[in-house]
C-alpha positions as a Python dict, from the first residue, in 0.01 Angstrom:
ca = {
    (1, 'M'): (0, 0, 0),
    (2, 'A'): (-147, -320, -139),
    (3, 'M'): (-474, -289, -323),
    (4, 'T'): (-769, -496, -222),
    (5, 'P'): (-933, -712, -491),
    (6, 'I'): (-1247, -495, -477),
    (7, 'L'): (-1050, -173, -530),
    (8, 'R'): (-848, -337, -808),
    (9, 'R'): (-1169, -445, -983),
    (10, 'L'): (-1331, -106, -928),
    (11, 'M'): (-1038, 80, -1079),
    (12, 'G'): (-1002, -166, -1368),
    (13, 'I'): (-635, -231, -1301),
    (14, 'S'): (-503, -537, -1479),
    (15, 'S'): (-122, -515, -1460),
    (16, 'Q'): (-89, -250, -1731),
    (17, 'K'): (183, -25, -1590),
    (18, 'Q'): (132, 237, -1861),
    (19, 'I'): (-224, 309, -1744),
    (20, 'L'): (-222, 526, -1434),
    (21, 'W'): (-596, 551, -1371),
    (22, 'K'): (-930, 481, -1526),
    (23, 'S'): (-1238, 699, -1535),
    (24, 'L'): (-1554, 556, -1392),
    (25, 'G'): (-1894, 660, -1512),
    (26, 'L'): (-2096, 789, -1219),
    (27, 'Q'): (-2465, 724, -1194),
    (28, 'F'): (-2697, 993, -1061),
    (29, 'Q'): (-2754, 784, -748),
    (30, 'D'): (-2378, 789, -682),
    (31, 'V'): (-2377, 1169, -685),
    (32, 'I'): (-2676, 1174, -449),
    (33, 'Y'): (-2499, 931, -216),
    (34, 'F'): (-2178, 1139, -211),
    (35, 'L'): (-2372, 1457, -141),
    (36, 'E'): (-2564, 1295, 144),
    (37, 'Q'): (-2251, 1146, 299),
    (38, 'H'): (-2066, 1476, 273),
    (39, 'Y'): (-2361, 1653, 435),
    (40, 'L'): (-2382, 1398, 719),
    (41, 'Q'): (-2011, 1428, 788),
    (42, 'R'): (-2039, 1807, 804),
    (43, 'R'): (-2335, 1773, 1044),
    (44, 'R'): (-2142, 1535, 1269),
    (45, 'N'): (-1849, 1776, 1278),
    (46, 'E'): (-2089, 2065, 1342),
    (47, 'L'): (-1974, 2251, 1031),
    (48, 'T'): (-2329, 2316, 910),
    (49, 'R'): (-2670, 2383, 1055),
    (50, 'R'): (-2860, 2312, 736),
    (51, 'Q'): (-3151, 2074, 754),
    (52, 'R'): (-3086, 1925, 407),
    (53, 'P'): (-2785, 1883, 180),
    (54, 'R'): (-2727, 2154, -80),
    (55, 'I'): (-2577, 2166, -428),
    (56, 'T'): (-2497, 2468, -644),
    (57, 'I'): (-2539, 2423, -1018),
    (58, 'D'): (-2362, 2648, -1269),
    (59, 'V'): (-2654, 2701, -1505),
    (60, 'S'): (-2442, 2833, -1791),
    (61, 'L'): (-2190, 2549, -1774),
    (62, 'L'): (-2461, 2284, -1755),
    (63, 'G'): (-2671, 2452, -2023),
    (64, 'F'): (-2383, 2480, -2268),
    (65, 'T'): (-2297, 2116, -2199),
    (66, 'F'): (-2636, 2013, -2332),
    (67, 'L'): (-2662, 2277, -2605),
    (68, 'N'): (-2693, 2104, -2945),
    (69, 'K'): (-2577, 1771, -2798),
    (70, 'T'): (-2904, 1613, -2691),
    (71, 'S'): (-3270, 1636, -2775),
    (72, 'L'): (-3317, 1846, -2461),
    (73, 'S'): (-3289, 2221, -2478),
    (74, 'A'): (-3037, 2380, -2243),
    (75, 'A'): (-3312, 2521, -2020),
    (76, 'N'): (-3499, 2190, -2004),
    (77, 'A'): (-3179, 2003, -1916),
    (78, 'V'): (-3103, 2239, -1628),
    (79, 'F'): (-3463, 2218, -1505),
    (80, 'L'): (-3469, 1838, -1524),
    (81, 'I'): (-3143, 1794, -1333),
    (82, 'A'): (-3242, 2051, -1067),
    (83, 'K'): (-3582, 1882, -1029),
    (84, 'C'): (-3419, 1539, -984),
    (85, 'F'): (-3197, 1673, -706),
    (86, 'A'): (-3491, 1848, -536),
    (87, 'E'): (-3708, 1536, -549),
    (88, 'R'): (-3436, 1350, -359),
    (89, 'G'): (-3432, 1603, -76),
    (90, 'I'): (-3138, 1815, -187),
    (91, 'D'): (-3163, 2194, -197),
    (92, 'V'): (-3058, 2331, -535),
    (93, 'I'): (-2903, 2672, -589),
    (94, 'L'): (-2888, 2782, -951),
    (95, 'D'): (-2592, 3008, -1028),
    (96, 'A'): (-2618, 3199, -1355),
    (97, 'D'): (-2372, 3436, -1523),
    (98, 'G'): (-2645, 3666, -1648),
    (99, 'T'): (-2845, 3679, -1968),
    (100, 'R'): (-2548, 3601, -2195),
    (101, 'R'): (-2236, 3393, -2154),
    (102, 'H'): (-1919, 3560, -2271),
    (103, 'H'): (-1764, 3391, -2573),
    (104, 'S'): (-1428, 3353, -2395),
    (105, 'K'): (-1588, 3128, -2132),
    (106, 'R'): (-1733, 2902, -2400),
    (107, 'A'): (-1398, 2896, -2581),
    (108, 'H'): (-1218, 2807, -2259),
    (109, 'Q'): (-1460, 2521, -2190),
    (110, 'D'): (-1417, 2395, -2545),
    (111, 'R'): (-1036, 2399, -2509),
    (112, 'V'): (-1051, 2215, -2178),
    (113, 'A'): (-1294, 1956, -2317),
    (114, 'S'): (-1080, 1907, -2628),
    (115, 'K'): (-769, 1853, -2417),
    (116, 'D'): (-950, 1605, -2191),
    (117, 'R'): (-1088, 1413, -2490),
    (118, 'L'): (-734, 1390, -2631),
    (119, 'R'): (-597, 1268, -2296),
    (120, 'I'): (-866, 1000, -2269),
    (121, 'E'): (-807, 897, -2629),
    (122, 'L'): (-434, 862, -2551),
    (123, 'L'): (-514, 637, -2255),
    (124, 'G'): (-722, 412, -2478),
    (125, 'L'): (-451, 397, -2743),
    (126, 'R'): (-188, 312, -2481),
    (127, 'A'): (-410, 36, -2344),
    (128, 'S'): (-450, -109, -2693),
    (129, 'L'): (-76, -89, -2748),
    (130, 'G'): (-16, -261, -2414),
    (131, 'Q'): (-237, -550, -2518),
    (132, 'L'): (-52, -586, -2848),
    (133, 'I'): (288, -574, -2678),
    (134, 'H'): (199, -857, -2441),
    (135, 'Q'): (72, -1094, -2710),
    (136, 'P'): (285, -1406, -2746),
    (137, 'N'): (420, -1484, -3095),
    (138, 'P'): (315, -1162, -3270),
    (139, 'T'): (234, -1192, -3639),
    (140, 'D'): (341, -942, -3904),
    (141, 'E'): (-7, -792, -3889),
    (142, 'I'): (18, -739, -3513),
    (143, 'I'): (364, -583, -3550),
    (144, 'A'): (235, -347, -3819),
    (145, 'E'): (-63, -252, -3601),
    (146, 'K'): (171, -193, -3305),
    (147, 'D'): (391, 35, -3518),
    (148, 'E'): (85, 226, -3644),
    (149, 'L'): (-45, 270, -3287),
    (150, 'T'): (298, 394, -3176),
    (151, 'K'): (300, 658, -3453),
    (152, 'T'): (-54, 764, -3366),
    (153, 'I'): (34, 793, -2996),
    (154, 'K'): (339, 1008, -3073),
    (155, 'T'): (130, 1237, -3293),
    (156, 'K'): (-144, 1269, -3029),
    (157, 'E'): (115, 1333, -2756),
    (158, 'K'): (257, 1623, -2959),
    (159, 'Q'): (-95, 1762, -3001),
    (160, 'Y'): (-154, 1722, -2628),
    (161, 'Q'): (173, 1900, -2539),
    (162, 'R'): (78, 2192, -2766),
    (163, 'S'): (-260, 2222, -2591),
    (164, 'L'): (-105, 2263, -2245),
}
């Protein structure tokens, strides 16, 4: 299947065969749009009788995402996000695990996040290496940088394999 120029630009593909995909940062309006479109499709197919779209928010997951990472407290972050959805006509269901979150759930989320950060870092390193490989007439400095990037990638790949 040939890719259209718009899709190619959207995905950031520029003939680097080592890069399989690229993450796109979503804006809040994009999430609202996807929710509304999903809701409308379900209404057309008569899969729902709801009058408005709905989203369920895992309060603990969202709260721990913001905990000690922003100036917002965890409770304020959850409230703000739920309020933004509600103001745009989306019903919000808050799902909480109770008064305390078990330490194993936090540890699991930390492991998953660490593995994802490592994977994204590897993608960036491979992209940098790809740019160095395709440079015409490489200097000794470029060759040394390429060798250093290759070593770093191998080390990170071993770390990534151990985390699976």
